[in-house]
Coordinates of N, CA and C in Angstrom, one line a residue:
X1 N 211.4 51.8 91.3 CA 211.1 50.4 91.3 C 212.2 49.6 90.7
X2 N 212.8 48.4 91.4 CA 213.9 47.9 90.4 C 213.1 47.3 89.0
X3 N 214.4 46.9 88.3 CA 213.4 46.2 87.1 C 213.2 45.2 87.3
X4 N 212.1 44.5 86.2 CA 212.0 43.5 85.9 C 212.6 42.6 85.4
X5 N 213.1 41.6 86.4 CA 214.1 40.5 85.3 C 213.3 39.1 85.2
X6 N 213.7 38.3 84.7 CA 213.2 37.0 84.6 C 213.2 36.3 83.6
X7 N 213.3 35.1 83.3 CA 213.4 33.7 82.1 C 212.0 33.3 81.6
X8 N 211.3 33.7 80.7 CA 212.0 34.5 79.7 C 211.9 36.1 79.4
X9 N 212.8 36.6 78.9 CA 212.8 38.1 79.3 C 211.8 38.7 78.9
X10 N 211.3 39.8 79.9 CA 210.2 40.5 80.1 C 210.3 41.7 78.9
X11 N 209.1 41.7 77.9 CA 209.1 42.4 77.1 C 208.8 44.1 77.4
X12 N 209.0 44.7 76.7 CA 209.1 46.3 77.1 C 207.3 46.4 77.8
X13 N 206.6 45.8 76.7 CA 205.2 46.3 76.8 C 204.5 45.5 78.0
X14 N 205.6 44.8 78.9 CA 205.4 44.2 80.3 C 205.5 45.0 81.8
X15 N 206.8 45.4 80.9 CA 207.8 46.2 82.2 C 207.0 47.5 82.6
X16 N 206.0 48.0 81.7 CA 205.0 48.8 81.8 C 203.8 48.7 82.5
X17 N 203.4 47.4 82.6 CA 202.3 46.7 83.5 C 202.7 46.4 85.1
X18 N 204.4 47.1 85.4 CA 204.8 46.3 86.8 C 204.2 47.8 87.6
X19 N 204.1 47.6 88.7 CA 203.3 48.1 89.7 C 204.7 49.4 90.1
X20 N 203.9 50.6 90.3 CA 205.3 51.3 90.3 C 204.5 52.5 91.7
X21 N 205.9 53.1 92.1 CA 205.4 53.7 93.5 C 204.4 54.8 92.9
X22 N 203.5 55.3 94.3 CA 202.4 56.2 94.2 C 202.8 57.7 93.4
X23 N 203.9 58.1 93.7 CA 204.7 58.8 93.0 C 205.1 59.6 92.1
X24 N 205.5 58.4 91.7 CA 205.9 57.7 90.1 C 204.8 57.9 89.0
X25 N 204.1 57.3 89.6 CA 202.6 57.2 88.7 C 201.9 58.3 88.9
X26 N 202.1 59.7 89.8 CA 201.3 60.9 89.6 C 202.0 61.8 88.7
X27 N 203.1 61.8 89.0 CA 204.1 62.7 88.2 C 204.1 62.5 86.6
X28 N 203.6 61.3 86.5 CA 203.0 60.3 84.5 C 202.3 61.5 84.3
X29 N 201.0 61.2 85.4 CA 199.9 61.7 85.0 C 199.3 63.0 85.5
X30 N 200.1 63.4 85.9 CA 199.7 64.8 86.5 C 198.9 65.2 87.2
X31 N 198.3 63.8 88.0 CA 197.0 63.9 89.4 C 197.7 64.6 90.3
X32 N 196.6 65.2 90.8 CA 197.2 65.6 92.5 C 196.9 65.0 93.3
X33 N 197.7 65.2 94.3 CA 197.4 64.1 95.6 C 196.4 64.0 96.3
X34 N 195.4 65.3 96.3 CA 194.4 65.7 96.7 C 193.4 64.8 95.9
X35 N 193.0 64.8 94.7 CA 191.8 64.0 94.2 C 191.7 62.4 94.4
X36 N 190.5 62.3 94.9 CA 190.2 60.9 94.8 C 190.7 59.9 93.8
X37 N 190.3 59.0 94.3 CA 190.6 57.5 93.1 C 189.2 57.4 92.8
X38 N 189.3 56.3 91.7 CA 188.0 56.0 90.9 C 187.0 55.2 92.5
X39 N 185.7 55.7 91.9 CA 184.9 55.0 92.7 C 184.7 54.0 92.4
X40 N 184.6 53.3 91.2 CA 184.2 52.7 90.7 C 185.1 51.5 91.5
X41 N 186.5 51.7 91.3 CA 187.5 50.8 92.3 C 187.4 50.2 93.6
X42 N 186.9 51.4 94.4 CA 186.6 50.7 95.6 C 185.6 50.6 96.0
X43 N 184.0 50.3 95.0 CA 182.8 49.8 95.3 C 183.0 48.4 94.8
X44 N 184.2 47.7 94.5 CA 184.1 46.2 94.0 C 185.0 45.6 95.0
X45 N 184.9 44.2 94.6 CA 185.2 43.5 95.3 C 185.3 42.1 94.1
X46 N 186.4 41.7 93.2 CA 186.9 40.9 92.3 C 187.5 39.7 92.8
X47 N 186.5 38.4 93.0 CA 187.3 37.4 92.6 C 187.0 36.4 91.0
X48 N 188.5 35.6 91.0 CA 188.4 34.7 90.1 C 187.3 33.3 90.6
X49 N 186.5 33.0 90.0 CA 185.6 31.5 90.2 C 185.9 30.2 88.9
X50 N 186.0 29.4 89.4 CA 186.8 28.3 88.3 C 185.5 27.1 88.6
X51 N 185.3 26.5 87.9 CA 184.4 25.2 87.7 C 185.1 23.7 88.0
X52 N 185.1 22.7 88.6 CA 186.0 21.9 88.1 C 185.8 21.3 86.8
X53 N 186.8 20.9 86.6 CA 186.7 19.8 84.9 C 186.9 20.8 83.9
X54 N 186.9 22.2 84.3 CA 186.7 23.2 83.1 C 187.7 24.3 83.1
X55 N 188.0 24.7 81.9 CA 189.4 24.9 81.8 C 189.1 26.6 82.3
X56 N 187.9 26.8 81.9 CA 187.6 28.7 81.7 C 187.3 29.1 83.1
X57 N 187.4 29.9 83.4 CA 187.3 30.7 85.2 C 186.4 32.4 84.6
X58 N 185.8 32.8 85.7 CA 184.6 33.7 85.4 C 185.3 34.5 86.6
X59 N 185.4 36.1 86.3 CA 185.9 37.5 87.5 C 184.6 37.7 87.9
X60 N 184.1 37.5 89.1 CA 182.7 38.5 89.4 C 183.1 39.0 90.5
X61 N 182.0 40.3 90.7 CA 182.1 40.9 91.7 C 181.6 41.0 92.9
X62 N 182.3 40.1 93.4 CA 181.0 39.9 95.5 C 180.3 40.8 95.9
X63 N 180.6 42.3 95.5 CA 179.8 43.3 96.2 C 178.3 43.2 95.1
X64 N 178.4 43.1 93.9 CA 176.8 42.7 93.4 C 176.2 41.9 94.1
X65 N 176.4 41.3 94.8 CA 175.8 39.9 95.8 C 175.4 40.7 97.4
X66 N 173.8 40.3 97.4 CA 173.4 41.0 98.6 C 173.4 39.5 99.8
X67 N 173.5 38.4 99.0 CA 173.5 37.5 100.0 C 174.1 36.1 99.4
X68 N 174.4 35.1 100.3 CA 175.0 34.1 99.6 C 174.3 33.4 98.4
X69 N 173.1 33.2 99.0 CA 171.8 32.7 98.3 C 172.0 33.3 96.8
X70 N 172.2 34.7 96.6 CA 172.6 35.4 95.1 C 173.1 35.0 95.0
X71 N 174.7 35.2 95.3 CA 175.9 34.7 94.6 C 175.4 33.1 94.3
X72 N 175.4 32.1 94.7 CA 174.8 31.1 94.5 C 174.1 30.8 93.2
X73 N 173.1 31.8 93.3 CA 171.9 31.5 92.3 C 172.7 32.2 90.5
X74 N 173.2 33.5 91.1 CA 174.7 33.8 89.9 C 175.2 33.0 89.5
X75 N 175.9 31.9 90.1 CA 176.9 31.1 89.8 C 176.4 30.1 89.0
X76 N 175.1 29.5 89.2 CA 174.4 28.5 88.9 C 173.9 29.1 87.4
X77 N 173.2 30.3 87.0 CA 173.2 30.5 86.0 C 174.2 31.4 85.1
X78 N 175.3 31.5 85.5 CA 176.7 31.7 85.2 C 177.6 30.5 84.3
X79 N 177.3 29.5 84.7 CA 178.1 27.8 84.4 C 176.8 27.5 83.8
X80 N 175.9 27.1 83.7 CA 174.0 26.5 83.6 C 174.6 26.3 82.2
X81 N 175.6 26.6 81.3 CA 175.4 26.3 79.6 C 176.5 25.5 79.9
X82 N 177.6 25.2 80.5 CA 178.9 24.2 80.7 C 178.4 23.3 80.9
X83 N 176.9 23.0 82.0 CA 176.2 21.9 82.4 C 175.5 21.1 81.6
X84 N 174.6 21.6 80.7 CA 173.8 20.7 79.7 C 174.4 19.9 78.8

């Protein structure tokens, strides 16, 4: 992976958070190529949700939502304390 450059300089405990080939990151950790990934990973589905007027944004997970109507009814009691 090249490095990380940029204004202002990227601290060590950054350069560690950049995305590095498949590789790379087995040979760290000593997985084999054979074993799965976490399940847990690819049963979600993560977006950011923001309110307007409000500065805080909420991660949920679309796959907990069996229909729009939930997500909906989530969202509404998710913000329901920003409201009053």
């Amino acid at each position: 992976a090249p490095p990380v450059v940029g204004w202002p300089p990227v601290r060590t405990s950054r350069k560690n958070l950049t995305p590095q080939p498949r590789s790379d990151m087995e040979k760290e950790k000593g997985v084999e190529s054979s074993e799965k990934p976490d399940k847990k990973v690819e049963d979600s589905l993560f977006v950011k949700v923001n309110m307007d007027g409000f500065p805080i944004g909420r991660k949920i997970d679309l796959k907990a939502y069996d229909s729009y109507v939930s997500l909906s009814r989530g969202l509404q009691q998710l913000f329901s304390r920003f409201l009053d």
